[in-house]
CSV table of C-alpha atoms in Angstrom, one decimal:
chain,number,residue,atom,x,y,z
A,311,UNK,CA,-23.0,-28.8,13.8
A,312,UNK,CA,-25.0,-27.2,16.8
A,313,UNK,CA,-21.7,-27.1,18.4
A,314,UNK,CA,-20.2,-25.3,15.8
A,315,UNK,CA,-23.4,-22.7,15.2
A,316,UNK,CA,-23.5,-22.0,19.2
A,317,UNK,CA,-19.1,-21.9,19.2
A,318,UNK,CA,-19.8,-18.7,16.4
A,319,UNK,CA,-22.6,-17.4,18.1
A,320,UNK,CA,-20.8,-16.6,21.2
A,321,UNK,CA,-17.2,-15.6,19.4
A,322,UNK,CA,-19.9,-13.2,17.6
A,323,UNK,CA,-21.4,-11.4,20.8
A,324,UNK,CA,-18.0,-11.2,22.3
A,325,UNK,CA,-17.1,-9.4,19.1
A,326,UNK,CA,-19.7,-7.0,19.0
A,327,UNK,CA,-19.8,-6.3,22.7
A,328,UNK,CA,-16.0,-5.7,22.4
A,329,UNK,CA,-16.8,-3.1,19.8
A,330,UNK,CA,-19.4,-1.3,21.8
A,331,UNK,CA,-17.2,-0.9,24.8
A,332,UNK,CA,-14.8,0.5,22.1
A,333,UNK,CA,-17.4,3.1,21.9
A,334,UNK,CA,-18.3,3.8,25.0
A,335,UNK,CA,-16.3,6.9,27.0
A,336,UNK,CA,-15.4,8.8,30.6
A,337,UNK,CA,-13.3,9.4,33.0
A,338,UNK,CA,-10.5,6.7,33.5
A,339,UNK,CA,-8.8,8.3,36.7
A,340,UNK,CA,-9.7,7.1,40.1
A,341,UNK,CA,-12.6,5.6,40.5
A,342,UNK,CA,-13.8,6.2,36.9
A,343,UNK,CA,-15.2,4.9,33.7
A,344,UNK,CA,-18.7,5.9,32.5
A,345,UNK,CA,-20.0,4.8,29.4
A,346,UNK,CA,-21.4,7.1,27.1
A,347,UNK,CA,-22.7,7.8,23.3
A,348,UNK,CA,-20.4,8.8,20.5
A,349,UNK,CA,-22.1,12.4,19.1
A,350,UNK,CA,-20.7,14.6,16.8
A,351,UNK,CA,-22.2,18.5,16.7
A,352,UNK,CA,-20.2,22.3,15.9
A,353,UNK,CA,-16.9,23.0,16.9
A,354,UNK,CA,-16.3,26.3,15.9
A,355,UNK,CA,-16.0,29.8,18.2
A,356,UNK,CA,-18.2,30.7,20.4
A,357,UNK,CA,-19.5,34.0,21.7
A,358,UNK,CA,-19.0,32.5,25.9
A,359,UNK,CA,-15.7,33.8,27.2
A,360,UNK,CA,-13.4,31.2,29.6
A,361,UNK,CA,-13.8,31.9,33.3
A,362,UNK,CA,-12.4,30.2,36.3
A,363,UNK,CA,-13.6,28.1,39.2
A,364,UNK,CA,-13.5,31.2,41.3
A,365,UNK,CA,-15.7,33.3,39.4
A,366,UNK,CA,-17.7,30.5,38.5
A,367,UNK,CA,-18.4,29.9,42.3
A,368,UNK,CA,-19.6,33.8,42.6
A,369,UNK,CA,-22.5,33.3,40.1
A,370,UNK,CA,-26.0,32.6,40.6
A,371,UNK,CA,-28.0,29.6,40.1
A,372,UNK,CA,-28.7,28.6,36.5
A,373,UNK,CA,-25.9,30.6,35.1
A,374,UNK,CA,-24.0,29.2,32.4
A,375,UNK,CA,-20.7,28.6,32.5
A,376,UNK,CA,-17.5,27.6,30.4
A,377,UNK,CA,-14.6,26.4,32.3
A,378,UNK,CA,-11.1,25.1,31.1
A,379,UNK,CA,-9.3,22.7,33.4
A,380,UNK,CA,-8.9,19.1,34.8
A,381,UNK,CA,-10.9,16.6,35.6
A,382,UNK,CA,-8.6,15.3,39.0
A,383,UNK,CA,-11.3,12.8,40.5
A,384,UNK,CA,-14.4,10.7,40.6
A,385,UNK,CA,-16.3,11.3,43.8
A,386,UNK,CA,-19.8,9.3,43.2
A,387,UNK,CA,-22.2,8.6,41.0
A,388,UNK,CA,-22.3,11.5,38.2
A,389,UNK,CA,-20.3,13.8,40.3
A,390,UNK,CA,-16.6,14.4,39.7
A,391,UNK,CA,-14.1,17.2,41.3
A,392,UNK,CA,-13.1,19.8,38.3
A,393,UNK,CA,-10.2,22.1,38.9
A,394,UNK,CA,-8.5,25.2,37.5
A,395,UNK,CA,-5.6,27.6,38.4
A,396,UNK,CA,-8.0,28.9,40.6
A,397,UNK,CA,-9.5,26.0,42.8
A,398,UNK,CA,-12.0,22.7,42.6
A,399,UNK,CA,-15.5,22.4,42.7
A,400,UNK,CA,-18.0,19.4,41.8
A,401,UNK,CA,-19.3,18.7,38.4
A,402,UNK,CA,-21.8,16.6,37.2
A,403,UNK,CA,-21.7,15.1,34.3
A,404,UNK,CA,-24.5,12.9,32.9
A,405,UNK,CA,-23.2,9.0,31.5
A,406,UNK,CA,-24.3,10.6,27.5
A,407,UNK,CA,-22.3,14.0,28.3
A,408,UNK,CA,-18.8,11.9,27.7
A,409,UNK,CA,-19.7,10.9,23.9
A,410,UNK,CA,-17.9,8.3,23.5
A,411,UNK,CA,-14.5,9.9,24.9
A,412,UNK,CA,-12.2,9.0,27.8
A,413,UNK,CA,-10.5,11.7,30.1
A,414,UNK,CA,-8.1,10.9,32.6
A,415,UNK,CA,-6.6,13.5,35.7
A,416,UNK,CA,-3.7,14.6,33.1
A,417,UNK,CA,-6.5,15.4,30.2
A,418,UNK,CA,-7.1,19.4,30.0
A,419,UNK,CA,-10.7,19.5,29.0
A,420,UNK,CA,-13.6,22.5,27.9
A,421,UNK,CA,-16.5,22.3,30.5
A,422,UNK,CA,-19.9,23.7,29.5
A,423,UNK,CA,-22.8,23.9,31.8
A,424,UNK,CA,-24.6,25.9,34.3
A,425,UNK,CA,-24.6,26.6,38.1
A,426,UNK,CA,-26.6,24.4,40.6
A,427,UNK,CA,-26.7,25.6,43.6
A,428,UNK,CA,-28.1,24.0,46.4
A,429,UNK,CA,-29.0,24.6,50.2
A,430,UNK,CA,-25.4,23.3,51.5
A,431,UNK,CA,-24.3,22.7,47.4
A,432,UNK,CA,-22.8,24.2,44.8
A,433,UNK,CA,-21.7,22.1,41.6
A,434,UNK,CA,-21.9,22.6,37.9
A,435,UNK,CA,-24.2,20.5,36.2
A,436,UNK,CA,-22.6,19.8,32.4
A,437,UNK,CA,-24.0,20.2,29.4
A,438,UNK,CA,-21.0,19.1,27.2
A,439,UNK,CA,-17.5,18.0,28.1
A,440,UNK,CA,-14.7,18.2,25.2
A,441,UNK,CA,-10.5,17.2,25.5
A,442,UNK,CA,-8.9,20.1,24.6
C-alpha cells in the first residue's frame, strides 16, 4: 500500500511539473529557453509608430522604443541579439517578459522597451515581447 501511495505520488509531480514547463516560454534558438509566466493584457493599436534598429540606435537613453524583427541569437544571461532590415543590437529581456511564449530565429516578433545606454553599451532593455 505505501508502495502504491509513493508509486502515485511521484507519477503525480511528474505530471504537474510536465504541465508547468508546458507553461513556461522563450527563445528556443541557440543557446535558448527561458522560462517565463503566461499574462494576458490589451492588444489593440497603439499610438507608438515602428522604427528600426538604426534609428533606434540614434536615440537617447531611456527612450522608448517599438521595434519589429527577429530574435537571431542568445548571447548570455538576459541578453539576446535582435535584428531588423536595418542591423542587430542587444536586447534584454527579463525571464517574466516571454509570458509563457516561445520564439525561435525564424519567429518575427513586436519589441517594446527603452534605450540603455551604457559607457561602452548600447541595448534595449524590454518591457514586452509579442510573436507577430
Amino acid at each position: 500500500m505505501k508502495k502504491t501511495f509513493l508509486l502515485l505520488s511521484g507519477i503525480g509531480l511528474m505530471l504537474a511539473a510536465g504541465s508547468l514547463a508546458a507553461q513556461q516560454g522563450g527563445f528556443t534558438g541557440p543557446r535558448g529557453n527561458q522560462a517565463a509566466n503566461q499574462r494576458a493584457g490589451f492588444t489593440g493599436p497603439s499610438q507608438q509608430r515602428v522604427m528600426t534598429v538604426a534609428e533606434a540606435k540614434r536615440l537617447r537613453d531611456d527612450a522608448k522604443v517599438l521595434l519589429q524583427g527577429r530574435i537571431v541569437s542568445h548571447k548570455y544571461g538576459e541578453i539576446y541579439v535582435f535584428e531588423d532590415a536595418s542591423g542587430r543590437i542587444d536586447v534584454d529581456i527579463d525571464d517574466d517578459d516571454w509570458h509563457g511564449q516561445e520564439i525561435g530565429p525564424d519567429d518575427r516578433v513586436e519589441i517594446r522597451g527603452e534605450v540603455d545606454k551604457g559607457m561602452r553599451t548600447l541595448e534595449i532593455d524590454v518591457d514586452s515581447i509579442r510573436k507577430l
